[in-house]
PDB file of C-alpha atoms in Angstrom:
ATOM      1  CA  MET A   1       4.710 -11.474  22.137  1.00  0.00           C
ATOM      2  CA  THR A   2       6.013 -13.519  19.220  1.00  0.00           C
ATOM      3  CA  GLU A   3       9.714 -14.144  18.660  1.00  0.00           C
ATOM      4  CA  LEU A   4       9.671 -11.810  15.647  1.00  0.00           C
ATOM      5  CA  GLU A   5       7.925  -9.014  17.537  1.00  0.00           C
ATOM      6  CA  LYS A   6      10.423  -9.401  20.382  1.00  0.00           C
ATOM      7  CA  LYS A   7      13.378  -9.124  18.006  1.00  0.00           C
ATOM      8  CA  LEU A   8      11.946  -5.981  16.396  1.00  0.00           C
ATOM      9  CA  THR A   9      11.322  -4.360  19.768  1.00  0.00           C
ATOM     10  CA  GLN A  10      14.829  -5.210  20.985  1.00  0.00           C
ATOM     11  CA  ARG A  11      16.439  -3.836  17.821  1.00  0.00           C
ATOM     12  CA  ALA A  12      14.424  -0.626  18.067  1.00  0.00           C
ATOM     13  CA  ALA A  13      15.533  -0.190  21.698  1.00  0.00           C
ATOM     14  CA  GLU A  14      19.169  -0.765  20.746  1.00  0.00           C
ATOM     15  CA  LEU A  15      19.074   1.870  18.020  1.00  0.00           C
ATOM     16  CA  LEU A  16      17.414   4.429  20.283  1.00  0.00           C
ATOM     17  CA  ASN A  17      19.590   3.773  23.333  1.00  0.00           C
ATOM     18  CA  SER A  18      22.826   3.884  21.336  1.00  0.00           C
ATOM     19  CA  GLY A  19      21.840   7.143  19.675  1.00  0.00           C
ATOM     20  CA  GLU A  20      22.313   5.585  16.244  1.00  0.00           C
ATOM     21  CA  ALA A  21      18.704   6.499  15.533  1.00  0.00           C
ATOM     22  CA  ALA A  22      16.853   9.506  16.911  1.00  0.00           C
ATOM     23  CA  ARG A  23      13.531   7.807  16.286  1.00  0.00           C
ATOM     24  CA  VAL A  24      12.008   4.574  15.028  1.00  0.00           C
ATOM     25  CA  VAL A  25       8.984   4.360  12.754  1.00  0.00           C
ATOM     26  CA  GLY A  26       6.852   1.277  13.322  1.00  0.00           C
ATOM     27  CA  TRP A  27       3.373   0.273  14.519  1.00  0.00           C
ATOM     28  CA  THR A  28       1.651   0.970  17.820  1.00  0.00           C
ATOM     29  CA  LYS A  29      -1.319  -0.668  19.526  1.00  0.00           C
ATOM     30  CA  GLY A  30      -4.640   0.752  18.393  1.00  0.00           C
ATOM     31  CA  GLU A  31      -7.915   1.175  20.189  1.00  0.00           C
ATOM     32  CA  PHE A  32      -8.761  -2.372  19.142  1.00  0.00           C
ATOM     33  CA  ASP A  33      -6.497  -5.395  18.751  1.00  0.00           C
ATOM     34  CA  TYR A  34      -7.022  -5.461  14.985  1.00  0.00           C
ATOM     35  CA  ASP A  35      -6.120  -1.831  14.221  1.00  0.00           C
ATOM     36  CA  PRO A  36      -2.452  -1.095  14.963  1.00  0.00           C
ATOM     37  CA  SER A  37      -1.405   2.308  13.639  1.00  0.00           C
ATOM     38  CA  PRO A  38       1.828   3.755  12.202  1.00  0.00           C
ATOM     39  CA  ALA A  39       3.767   5.557  14.919  1.00  0.00           C
ATOM     40  CA  THR A  40       7.086   7.160  15.759  1.00  0.00           C
ATOM     41  CA  PHE A  41       8.956   5.960  18.854  1.00  0.00           C
ATOM     42  CA  SER A  42      11.547   8.247  20.404  1.00  0.00           C
ATOM     43  CA  ASP A  43      12.675   6.311  23.498  1.00  0.00           C
ATOM     44  CA  GLU A  44      12.649   2.829  24.968  1.00  0.00           C
ATOM     45  CA  LYS A  45       9.675   3.525  27.220  1.00  0.00           C
ATOM     46  CA  SER A  46       7.468   4.412  24.255  1.00  0.00           C
ATOM     47  CA  LEU A  47       8.229   0.971  22.817  1.00  0.00           C
ATOM     48  CA  GLU A  48       5.937  -0.546  25.434  1.00  0.00           C
ATOM     49  CA  ASN A  49       3.172   0.039  22.914  1.00  0.00           C
ATOM     50  CA  PHE A  50       5.129  -1.251  19.915  1.00  0.00           C
ATOM     51  CA  VAL A  51       3.402  -4.073  18.060  1.00  0.00           C
ATOM     52  CA  TYR A  52       3.976  -6.172  14.959  1.00  0.00           C
ATOM     53  CA  ASN A  53       1.276  -8.694  14.188  1.00  0.00           C
ATOM     54  CA  ASP A  54      -0.969 -10.058  11.436  1.00  0.00           C
ATOM     55  CA  PHE A  55      -2.828  -6.751  11.163  1.00  0.00           C
ATOM     56  CA  CYS A  56       0.194  -4.490  10.505  1.00  0.00           C
ATOM     57  CA  GLY A  57      -0.592  -4.006   6.844  1.00  0.00           C
ATOM     58  CA  ALA A  58       0.221  -0.288   6.778  1.00  0.00           C
ATOM     59  CA  ASN A  59       3.029   0.757   4.429  1.00  0.00           C
ATOM     60  CA  LEU A  60       5.281   3.060   6.472  1.00  0.00           C
ATOM     61  CA  SER A  61       7.163   4.600   3.531  1.00  0.00           C
ATOM     62  CA  LYS A  62       4.902   7.635   3.148  1.00  0.00           C
ATOM     63  CA  TYR A  63       5.602   8.804   6.703  1.00  0.00           C
ATOM     64  CA  LEU A  64       9.323   9.085   5.963  1.00  0.00           C
ATOM     65  CA  ILE A  65       8.810  12.078   3.669  1.00  0.00           C
ATOM     66  CA  ALA A  66       8.262  14.353   6.650  1.00  0.00           C
ATOM     67  CA  VAL A  67      10.306  12.415   9.190  1.00  0.00           C
ATOM     68  CA  SER A  68      13.489  12.347   7.108  1.00  0.00           C
ATOM     69  CA  LYS A  69      13.614  16.147   7.257  1.00  0.00           C
ATOM     70  CA  LYS A  70      14.092  16.064  11.017  1.00  0.00           C
ATOM     71  CA  GLU A  71      17.456  16.119  12.772  1.00  0.00           C
ATOM     72  CA  GLY A  72      19.205  12.783  13.219  1.00  0.00           C
ATOM     73  CA  LYS A  73      18.638   9.407  11.620  1.00  0.00           C
ATOM     74  CA  THR A  74      15.351   7.555  11.494  1.00  0.00           C
ATOM     75  CA  ALA A  75      15.050   3.773  11.589  1.00  0.00           C
ATOM     76  CA  VAL A  76      12.037   2.248   9.881  1.00  0.00           C
ATOM     77  CA  PHE A  77      10.606  -1.251   9.619  1.00  0.00           C
ATOM     78  CA  LEU A  78       9.603  -2.087   6.056  1.00  0.00           C
ATOM     79  CA  LYS A  79       7.965  -5.245   4.760  1.00  0.00           C
ATOM     80  CA  PRO A  80       9.269  -6.525   1.383  1.00  0.00           C
ATOM     81  CA  CYS A  81       6.478  -4.826  -0.612  1.00  0.00           C
ATOM     82  CA  ASP A  82       6.984  -1.567   1.307  1.00  0.00           C
ATOM     83  CA  THR A  83      10.584  -1.325   0.125  1.00  0.00           C
ATOM     84  CA  TYR A  84       9.370  -0.702  -3.435  1.00  0.00           C
ATOM     85  CA  SER A  85       7.521   2.416  -2.281  1.00  0.00           C
ATOM     86  CA  PHE A  86      10.598   3.546  -0.365  1.00  0.00           C
ATOM     87  CA  ASN A  87      12.785   3.119  -3.455  1.00  0.00           C
ATOM     88  CA  GLN A  88      10.325   5.065  -5.592  1.00  0.00           C
ATOM     89  CA  LEU A  89      10.336   7.930  -3.113  1.00  0.00           C
ATOM     90  CA  ILE A  90      14.150   7.940  -3.197  1.00  0.00           C
ATOM     91  CA  LYS A  91      14.007   8.082  -6.993  1.00  0.00           C
ATOM     92  CA  GLU A  92      11.705  11.092  -6.783  1.00  0.00           C
ATOM     93  CA  HIS A  93      13.957  12.824  -4.216  1.00  0.00           C
ATOM     94  CA  ARG A  94      11.235  12.831  -1.565  1.00  0.00           C
ATOM     95  CA  ILE A  95      13.369  11.130   1.095  1.00  0.00           C
ATOM     96  CA  GLU A  96      16.955  11.763   2.181  1.00  0.00           C
ATOM     97  CA  ARG A  97      18.326   8.211   1.959  1.00  0.00           C
ATOM     98  CA  GLU A  98      21.378   8.831   4.118  1.00  0.00           C
ATOM     99  CA  LYS A  99      19.140   9.750   7.038  1.00  0.00           C
ATOM    100  CA  ILE A 100      17.143   6.508   7.007  1.00  0.00           C
ATOM    101  CA  ILE A 101      18.058   3.114   8.441  1.00  0.00           C
ATOM    102  CA  VAL A 102      15.925   0.580   6.577  1.00  0.00           C
ATOM    103  CA  ILE A 103      15.196  -2.596   8.514  1.00  0.00           C
ATOM    104  CA  GLY A 104      13.543  -5.222   6.351  1.00  0.00           C
ATOM    105  CA  VAL A 105      11.035  -7.182   8.379  1.00  0.00           C
ATOM    106  CA  GLU A 106       9.499 -10.587   7.778  1.00  0.00           C
ATOM    107  CA  CYS A 107       5.976 -10.666   6.345  1.00  0.00           C
ATOM    108  CA  GLN A 108       3.739 -13.683   5.864  1.00  0.00           C
ATOM    109  CA  GLY A 109       0.817 -11.652   4.508  1.00  0.00           C
ATOM    110  CA  LYS A 110      -1.443  -9.374   6.528  1.00  0.00           C
ATOM    111  CA  LEU A 111      -5.104  -9.868   7.389  1.00  0.00           C
ATOM    112  CA  ASP A 112      -8.120  -7.805   6.313  1.00  0.00           C
ATOM    113  CA  VAL A 113     -10.502  -7.221   9.210  1.00  0.00           C
ATOM    114  CA  TYR A 114     -13.373  -6.473   6.808  1.00  0.00           C
ATOM    115  CA  LYS A 115     -13.022  -9.893   5.208  1.00  0.00           C
ATOM    116  CA  ALA A 116     -13.044 -11.467   8.673  1.00  0.00           C
ATOM    117  CA  GLU A 117     -16.290  -9.638   9.451  1.00  0.00           C
ATOM    118  CA  LYS A 118     -17.852 -10.973   6.263  1.00  0.00           C
ATOM    119  CA  LEU A 119     -17.068 -14.450   7.566  1.00  0.00           C
ATOM    120  CA  GLY A 120     -18.981 -13.622  10.725  1.00  0.00           C
ATOM    121  CA  VAL A 121     -16.017 -12.856  12.980  1.00  0.00           C
ATOM    122  CA  LYS A 122     -16.415  -9.361  14.429  1.00  0.00           C
ATOM    123  CA  ASN A 123     -14.490  -7.473  17.119  1.00  0.00           C
ATOM    124  CA  LEU A 124     -11.324  -9.487  16.636  1.00  0.00           C
ATOM    125  CA  THR A 125      -9.048  -9.834  19.621  1.00  0.00           C
ATOM    126  CA  GLY A 126      -6.299 -11.614  17.740  1.00  0.00           C
ATOM    127  CA  ALA A 127      -5.328 -14.165  15.140  1.00  0.00           C
ATOM    128  CA  LEU A 128      -3.025 -17.154  14.833  1.00  0.00           C
ATOM    129  CA  THR A 129      -1.714 -17.903  11.366  1.00  0.00           C
ATOM    130  CA  ASP A 130       0.516 -20.281   9.485  1.00  0.00           C
ATOM    131  CA  TYR A 131       1.202 -20.559   5.764  1.00  0.00           C
ATOM    132  CA  GLU A 132      -2.204 -22.051   4.970  1.00  0.00           C
ATOM    133  CA  THR A 133      -4.692 -21.203   7.721  1.00  0.00           C
ATOM    134  CA  ALA A 134      -5.792 -18.330   9.942  1.00  0.00           C
ATOM    135  CA  THR A 135      -7.465 -18.822  13.294  1.00  0.00           C
ATOM    136  CA  LEU A 136      -9.563 -15.735  13.989  1.00  0.00           C
ATOM    137  CA  ILE A 137     -10.188 -15.006  17.664  1.00  0.00           C
ATOM    138  CA  ASN A 138     -12.883 -12.929  19.352  1.00  0.00           C
ATOM    139  CA  ALA A 139     -14.983 -13.026  22.517  1.00  0.00           C
ATOM    140  CA  ASP A 140     -17.168 -15.757  21.026  1.00  0.00           C
ATOM    141  CA  GLY A 141     -14.279 -18.137  20.469  1.00  0.00           C
ATOM    142  CA  GLU A 142     -12.140 -19.137  17.509  1.00  0.00           C
ATOM    143  CA  LYS A 143     -12.808 -19.747  13.833  1.00  0.00           C
ATOM    144  CA  LYS A 144     -10.281 -21.417  11.550  1.00  0.00           C
ATOM    145  CA  VAL A 145     -10.379 -20.391   7.881  1.00  0.00           C
ATOM    146  CA  ASN A 146      -8.275 -20.652   4.762  1.00  0.00           C
ATOM    147  CA  LYS A 147      -5.755 -17.835   5.137  1.00  0.00           C
ATOM    148  CA  LYS A 148      -6.336 -16.594   1.584  1.00  0.00           C
ATOM    149  CA  GLU A 149      -9.947 -15.831   2.518  1.00  0.00           C
ATOM    150  CA  VAL A 150      -8.843 -13.085   4.903  1.00  0.00           C
ATOM    151  CA  LEU A 151      -5.648 -11.739   3.372  1.00  0.00           C
ATOM    152  CA  LEU A 152      -5.448  -8.104   2.323  1.00  0.00           C
ATOM    153  CA  GLU A 153      -6.002  -7.752  -1.398  1.00  0.00           C
ATOM    154  CA  LYS A 154      -2.395  -6.700  -1.950  1.00  0.00           C
ATOM    155  CA  CYS A 155      -1.172  -9.800  -0.123  1.00  0.00           C
ATOM    156  CA  LEU A 156      -3.089 -12.096  -2.473  1.00  0.00           C
ATOM    157  CA  THR A 157      -0.796 -10.930  -5.261  1.00  0.00           C
ATOM    158  CA  CYS A 158       2.449 -10.510  -3.361  1.00  0.00           C
ATOM    159  CA  LYS A 159       5.227  -8.975  -5.455  1.00  0.00           C
ATOM    160  CA  GLY A 160       7.769 -11.204  -3.720  1.00  0.00           C
ATOM    161  CA  LYS A 161       9.657 -11.639  -0.497  1.00  0.00           C
ATOM    162  CA  ASN A 162      12.868  -9.914  -1.531  1.00  0.00           C
ATOM    163  CA  PHE A 163      13.787  -6.565  -0.007  1.00  0.00           C
ATOM    164  CA  VAL A 164      14.752  -4.311  -2.919  1.00  0.00           C
ATOM    165  CA  VAL A 165      16.434  -2.034  -0.384  1.00  0.00           C
ATOM    166  CA  SER A 166      17.538  -2.636   3.220  1.00  0.00           C
ATOM    167  CA  ASP A 167      20.379  -1.905   5.602  1.00  0.00           C
ATOM    168  CA  GLU A 168      19.580  -4.959   7.701  1.00  0.00           C
ATOM    169  CA  THR A 169      16.824  -7.529   7.909  1.00  0.00           C
ATOM    170  CA  ILE A 170      14.978  -9.359  10.676  1.00  0.00           C
ATOM    171  CA  VAL A 171      13.490 -12.611   9.427  1.00  0.00           C
ATOM    172  CA  VAL A 172      12.618 -15.513  11.732  1.00  0.00           C
ATOM    173  CA  ASN A 173      10.648 -17.823   9.430  1.00  0.00           C
ATOM    174  CA  GLU A 174      10.798 -18.625   5.741  1.00  0.00           C
ATOM    175  CA  MET A 175       8.581 -16.237   3.819  1.00  0.00           C
ATOM    176  CA  LYS A 176       6.216 -17.701   1.236  1.00  0.00           C
ATOM    177  CA  GLU A 177       4.435 -15.641  -1.373  1.00  0.00           C
ATOM    178  CA  THR A 178       1.035 -16.039  -2.993  1.00  0.00           C
ATOM    179  CA  ALA A 179       0.907 -16.535  -6.738  1.00  0.00           C
ATOM    180  CA  ASP A 180      -2.517 -15.212  -7.734  1.00  0.00           C
ATOM    181  CA  ASP A 181      -2.761 -13.220 -10.972  1.00  0.00           C
ATOM    182  CA  ARG A 182      -2.933  -9.601  -9.853  1.00  0.00           C
ATOM    183  CA  PHE A 183      -4.492  -8.583 -13.163  1.00  0.00           C
ATOM    184  CA  SER A 184      -7.356 -11.088 -13.041  1.00  0.00           C
ATOM    185  CA  GLU A 185      -9.922  -8.508 -11.911  1.00  0.00           C
ATOM    186  CA  VAL A 186      -8.595  -5.985 -14.437  1.00  0.00           C
ATOM    187  CA  LYS A 187      -9.084  -8.551 -17.191  1.00  0.00           C
ATOM    188  CA  ARG A 188     -12.637  -9.165 -15.988  1.00  0.00           C
ATOM    189  CA  LEU A 189     -13.377  -5.453 -16.277  1.00  0.00           C
ATOM    190  CA  GLU A 190     -11.703  -5.255 -19.689  1.00  0.00           C
ATOM    191  CA  ALA A 191     -14.000  -8.040 -20.900  1.00  0.00           C
ATOM    192  CA  MET A 192     -17.057  -5.910 -20.092  1.00  0.00           C
ATOM    193  CA  THR A 193     -18.689  -3.563 -22.570  1.00  0.00           C
ATOM    194  CA  SER A 194     -17.970   0.130 -22.093  1.00  0.00           C
ATOM    195  CA  ASP A 195     -21.471   0.590 -20.674  1.00  0.00           C
ATOM    196  CA  GLU A 196     -20.927  -2.236 -18.179  1.00  0.00           C
ATOM    197  CA  ARG A 197     -17.600  -0.783 -17.070  1.00  0.00           C
ATOM    198  CA  TYR A 198     -19.153   2.642 -16.684  1.00  0.00           C
ATOM    199  CA  ALA A 199     -21.944   1.192 -14.578  1.00  0.00           C
ATOM    200  CA  PHE A 200     -19.411  -0.690 -12.426  1.00  0.00           C
ATOM    201  CA  TRP A 201     -17.316   2.374 -11.648  1.00  0.00           C
ATOM    202  CA  LYS A 202     -20.337   4.610 -11.264  1.00  0.00           C
ATOM    203  CA  GLY A 203     -21.618   2.248  -8.606  1.00  0.00           C
ATOM    204  CA  GLU A 204     -18.268   2.034  -6.836  1.00  0.00           C
ATOM    205  CA  LEU A 205     -17.278   5.705  -6.953  1.00  0.00           C
ATOM    206  CA  SER A 206     -20.752   6.901  -5.965  1.00  0.00           C
ATOM    207  CA  ARG A 207     -19.935   5.675  -2.440  1.00  0.00           C
ATOM    208  CA  CYS A 208     -16.917   7.990  -2.139  1.00  0.00           C
ATOM    209  CA  ILE A 209     -17.274  10.447   0.752  1.00  0.00           C
ATOM    210  CA  ARG A 210     -14.136  12.442  -0.187  1.00  0.00           C
ATOM    211  CA  CYS A 211     -12.423  11.707   3.109  1.00  0.00           C
ATOM    212  CA  ASN A 212      -9.087  11.852   1.209  1.00  0.00           C
ATOM    213  CA  ALA A 213      -7.794   8.771   3.059  1.00  0.00           C
ATOM    214  CA  CYS A 214      -6.598   7.196  -0.211  1.00  0.00           C
ATOM    215  CA  ARG A 215      -4.632  10.291  -1.166  1.00  0.00           C
ATOM    216  CA  ASN A 216      -3.205  10.882   2.290  1.00  0.00           C
ATOM    217  CA  VAL A 217      -1.877   7.325   2.646  1.00  0.00           C
ATOM    218  CA  CYS A 218      -0.571   6.922  -0.914  1.00  0.00           C
ATOM    219  CA  PRO A 219       3.260   7.070  -1.150  1.00  0.00           C
ATOM    220  CA  ALA A 220       2.977   8.327  -4.731  1.00  0.00           C
ATOM    221  CA  CYS A 221       0.763  11.250  -3.659  1.00  0.00           C
ATOM    222  CA  SER A 222       3.637  13.290  -2.336  1.00  0.00           C
ATOM    223  CA  CYS A 223       2.983  16.737  -3.775  1.00  0.00           C
ATOM    224  CA  VAL A 224       3.655  19.588  -1.375  1.00  0.00           C
ATOM    225  CA  LYS A 225       0.376  21.178  -2.463  1.00  0.00           C
ATOM    226  CA  CYS A 226      -2.385  18.989  -3.866  1.00  0.00           C
ATOM    227  CA  VAL A 227      -4.648  20.425  -6.552  1.00  0.00           C
ATOM    228  CA  PHE A 228      -7.609  19.174  -4.561  1.00  0.00           C
ATOM    229  CA  ASP A 229      -6.578  21.414  -1.657  1.00  0.00           C
ATOM    230  CA  ASN A 230      -6.434  24.536  -3.827  1.00  0.00           C
ATOM    231  CA  PRO A 231      -9.387  26.765  -2.857  1.00  0.00           C
ATOM    232  CA  LYS A 232      -9.226  28.433  -6.275  1.00  0.00           C
ATOM    233  CA  SER A 233      -9.837  25.147  -8.077  1.00  0.00           C
ATOM    234  CA  GLY A 234     -13.511  24.949  -7.137  1.00  0.00           C
ATOM    235  CA  ILE A 235     -13.083  21.332  -6.099  1.00  0.00           C
ATOM    236  CA  ALA A 236     -11.069  21.641  -2.889  1.00  0.00           C
ATOM    237  CA  ALA A 237     -12.218  19.071  -0.300  1.00  0.00           C
ATOM    238  CA  LYS A 238     -15.573  19.018  -2.024  1.00  0.00           C
ATOM    239  CA  ALA A 239     -18.013  16.180  -1.516  1.00  0.00           C
ATOM    240  CA  ASN A 240     -19.276  14.491  -4.668  1.00  0.00           C
ATOM    241  CA  ASP A 241     -22.681  15.889  -5.630  1.00  0.00           C
ATOM    242  CA  VAL A 242     -22.713  15.187  -9.357  1.00  0.00           C
ATOM    243  CA  ASP A 243     -21.559  12.210 -11.454  1.00  0.00           C
ATOM    244  CA  PHE A 244     -18.666  14.163 -12.921  1.00  0.00           C
ATOM    245  CA  GLU A 245     -17.165  14.917  -9.522  1.00  0.00           C
ATOM    246  CA  GLU A 246     -17.505  11.277  -8.491  1.00  0.00           C
ATOM    247  CA  SER A 247     -15.111  10.319 -11.264  1.00  0.00           C
ATOM    248  CA  LEU A 248     -12.938  13.421 -11.402  1.00  0.00           C
ATOM    249  CA  TYR A 249     -11.109  12.981  -8.100  1.00  0.00           C
ATOM    250  CA  HIS A 250     -10.138   9.341  -8.509  1.00  0.00           C
ATOM    251  CA  ILE A 251      -9.365   9.441 -12.218  1.00  0.00           C
ATOM    252  CA  ILE A 252      -7.080  12.454 -11.830  1.00  0.00           C
ATOM    253  CA  ARG A 253      -5.366  10.775  -8.901  1.00  0.00           C
ATOM    254  CA  ALA A 254      -4.903   7.533 -10.857  1.00  0.00           C
ATOM    255  CA  PHE A 255      -3.381   9.413 -13.806  1.00  0.00           C
ATOM    256  CA  HIS A 256      -1.115  11.299 -11.423  1.00  0.00           C
ATOM    257  CA  VAL A 257       0.440   8.118 -10.020  1.00  0.00           C
ATOM    258  CA  ALA A 258       0.584   6.212 -13.339  1.00  0.00           C
ATOM    259  CA  GLY A 259       4.056   4.774 -13.866  1.00  0.00           C
ATOM    260  CA  ARG A 260       4.915   5.550 -10.242  1.00  0.00           C
ATOM    261  CA  CYS A 261       2.387   3.418  -8.367  1.00  0.00           C
ATOM    262  CA  THR A 262       4.052   0.422  -6.711  1.00  0.00           C
ATOM    263  CA  ASP A 263       0.704  -1.354  -6.279  1.00  0.00           C
ATOM    264  CA  CYS A 264       1.042  -1.259  -2.498  1.00  0.00           C
ATOM    265  CA  GLY A 265      -2.749  -1.365  -2.141  1.00  0.00           C
ATOM    266  CA  GLU A 266      -2.932   1.251   0.592  1.00  0.00           C
ATOM    267  CA  CYS A 267      -5.671   3.189  -1.220  1.00  0.00           C
ATOM    268  CA  SER A 268      -8.088   0.273  -1.034  1.00  0.00           C
ATOM    269  CA  ARG A 269      -6.947  -0.825   2.420  1.00  0.00           C
ATOM    270  CA  VAL A 270      -7.839   2.472   4.086  1.00  0.00           C
ATOM    271  CA  CYS A 271     -11.007   3.273   2.116  1.00  0.00           C
ATOM    272  CA  PRO A 272     -13.899   3.299   4.608  1.00  0.00           C
ATOM    273  CA  GLU A 273     -16.325   2.561   1.764  1.00  0.00           C
ATOM    274  CA  ARG A 274     -14.276  -0.421   0.517  1.00  0.00           C
ATOM    275  CA  ILE A 275     -13.993   0.952  -3.023  1.00  0.00           C
ATOM    276  CA  PRO A 276     -11.486  -1.193  -5.013  1.00  0.00           C
ATOM    277  CA  LEU A 277      -9.391   1.816  -5.986  1.00  0.00           C
ATOM    278  CA  HIS A 278      -6.334  -0.353  -6.635  1.00  0.00           C
ATOM    279  CA  LEU A 279      -8.043  -1.652  -9.797  1.00  0.00           C
ATOM    280  CA  LEU A 280      -7.683   1.755 -11.458  1.00  0.00           C
ATOM    281  CA  ASN A 281      -3.956   1.712 -10.757  1.00  0.00           C
ATOM    282  CA  ARG A 282      -3.561  -1.905 -11.823  1.00  0.00           C
ATOM    283  CA  LYS A 283      -5.222  -1.140 -15.148  1.00  0.00           C
ATOM    284  CA  PHE A 284      -2.600   1.524 -15.793  1.00  0.00           C
ATOM    285  CA  ILE A 285       0.182  -0.825 -14.665  1.00  0.00           C
ATOM    286  CA  LYS A 286      -1.086  -3.547 -17.020  1.00  0.00           C
ATOM    287  CA  ASP A 287      -1.283  -1.101 -19.934  1.00  0.00           C
ATOM    288  CA  ILE A 288       2.209   0.242 -19.268  1.00  0.00           C
ATOM    289  CA  ASP A 289       3.559  -3.323 -19.233  1.00  0.00           C
ATOM    290  CA  THR A 290       1.796  -3.982 -22.541  1.00  0.00           C
ATOM    291  CA  LEU A 291       3.073  -0.815 -24.201  1.00  0.00           C
ATOM    292  CA  TYR A 292       6.597  -0.552 -22.818  1.00  0.00           C
ATOM    293  CA  GLY A 293       7.487  -3.965 -21.454  1.00  0.00           C
ATOM    294  CA  ASP A 294       7.288  -5.250 -17.894  1.00  0.00           C
ATOM    295  CA  TYR A 295       8.081  -2.516 -15.420  1.00  0.00           C
ATOM    296  CA  ILE A 296       7.875  -2.497 -11.631  1.00  0.00           C
ATOM    297  CA  ALA A 297       7.885   0.932 -10.010  1.00  0.00           C
ATOM    298  CA  GLY A 298      10.305   1.107  -7.112  1.00  0.00           C
ATOM    299  CA  GLU A 299      12.357  -1.901  -8.161  1.00  0.00           C
ATOM    300  CA  THR A 300      15.329   0.453  -8.380  1.00  0.00           C
ATOM    301  CA  SER A 301      16.013   3.861  -6.852  1.00  0.00           C
ATOM    302  CA  GLU A 302      17.415   5.321 -10.071  1.00  0.00           C
ATOM    303  CA  GLY A 303      16.424   5.706 -13.700  1.00  0.00           C
ATOM    304  CA  LYS A 304      13.376   6.994 -15.512  1.00  0.00           C
ATOM    305  CA  THR A 305       9.901   5.533 -15.597  1.00  0.00           C
ATOM    306  CA  PRO A 306       8.224   4.482 -18.877  1.00  0.00           C
ATOM    307  CA  LEU A 307       6.151   7.669 -18.828  1.00  0.00           C
ATOM    308  CA  THR A 308       9.115   9.967 -18.203  1.00  0.00           C
ATOM    309  CA  SER A 309      11.279   8.640 -21.025  1.00  0.00           C
ATOM    310  CA  TYR A 310      10.794   8.894 -24.763  1.00  0.00           C
ATOM    311  CA  SER A 311      11.762   6.765 -27.708  1.00  0.00           C
ATOM    312  CA  GLU A 312      11.055   7.196 -31.407  1.00  0.00           C
ATOM    313  CA  ASN A 313       9.791   3.616 -31.291  1.00  0.00           C
ATOM    314  CA  ASP A 314       6.981   4.513 -28.878  1.00  0.00           C
ATOM    315  CA  LEU A 315       3.559   3.576 -30.223  1.00  0.00           C
ATOM    316  CA  ASP A 316       1.304   6.296 -31.588  1.00  0.00           C
ATOM    317  CA  PRO A 317      -1.835   6.978 -29.508  1.00  0.00           C
ATOM    318  CA  VAL A 318      -4.248   5.081 -31.769  1.00  0.00           C
ATOM    319  CA  ALA A 319      -2.088   1.971 -31.885  1.00  0.00           C
ATOM    320  CA  ALA A 320      -1.602   2.161 -28.118  1.00  0.00           C
ATOM    321  CA  VAL A 321      -5.354   2.311 -27.464  1.00  0.00           C
ATOM    322  CA  ASN A 322      -5.992  -0.613 -29.806  1.00  0.00           C
ATOM    323  CA  LEU A 323      -3.296  -2.699 -28.159  1.00  0.00           C
ATOM    324  CA  THR A 324      -4.462  -2.107 -24.576  1.00  0.00           C
ATOM    325  CA  GLU A 325      -8.062  -2.832 -25.575  1.00  0.00           C
ATOM    326  CA  GLY A 326      -7.067  -6.043 -27.317  1.00  0.00           C
ATOM    327  CA  LYS A 327      -7.944  -4.904 -30.834  1.00  0.00           C
TER     328      LYS A 327
END
C-alpha cells in the first residue's frame, strides 16, 4: 500500500467512524489488479477492499447523483479533473452540495490497460510509475515504457492539477500535468474532406454494440428518463442494424452534452470497442470556444453555459459554420 493510498483509507475510516459521513465513495479491488471499480463503503471493515492506484481512472461524480439523495452525508474522492464534472452537476442541480464532502485526491495520470496490451503486456498485476516512466508488471516480468505511451487519453491532455471544488485535499507528491494539444486529433479530422470524415466515423461507429456504457458513465447524461430508453421511440436499446442508427445514437448524445461536457473522457475509457467517442465532444468544445470564447464546463458551479445564454452579438448560423470550418 502506497503512502497516498494509506492516507485515503485512514481518512475514509475517520469519516465513517466519527459519523461525519454515512458513506464514502471511492474505488474497490476488481477481479483483476488492473480493473478497480467505483464503490460505496459504509463501514471500516468494507475499506479492506479500498484501493487507489494507477488504474483508478473512473470519474466518481456521476455516482453522486443517486447517492446524494440518501440520508446523511457522503464523502467522495475526486481527482482534479473529476471536480469539473462535480461542479457541472451542481450547476445543473443534480447533486445536493451540502450533503457531499469533497476530498480532492492527488493524481499523476492514470494508465490505460488496452494501451499496455498493445505493447505486449497482458494480464497486468501492477505498475510502478514516476513522472516520466511506467514499469508494467505481469507474470512474465516487468517492462519499462515511456509513461505517455500508456496514459489514458484524457490524461494526455490534462486540464490541470487544481481542484475547482474541494472541502479538503490529500496530496503527497507534487502533481505534474501533460501539455499535449487536446484538439490535435480534432484538427486532423477537420483537415479531411467530408467524404474522408464520413468514412472515418462510419468505420468507428459501425463497431458500436449499443451496450450504453458511454451513456451510463457520462456525468452529463443525467436525465431521469433517456430518450433511448423510451419504448415508444422505436430506438430503445436497439442494436445498430442500418447506417443511420449507427450515427443516430452517438450524434444525438454528443449534441445533448454540448456545452456541458467537461471532457472527462469516460465515454472512450469504458467503450469495449475502443471507439474514440471523446473526439465528437471535443469537436463541439473546440467550436464553442471558437464561437463564444474559451469556456470550460464545470470550472464554476454557477452561471449559464454558452449554449444557454443569448446575445444579439451571437453569430448567425452561416457565419458560425464558416468560422468553425475555417472558411
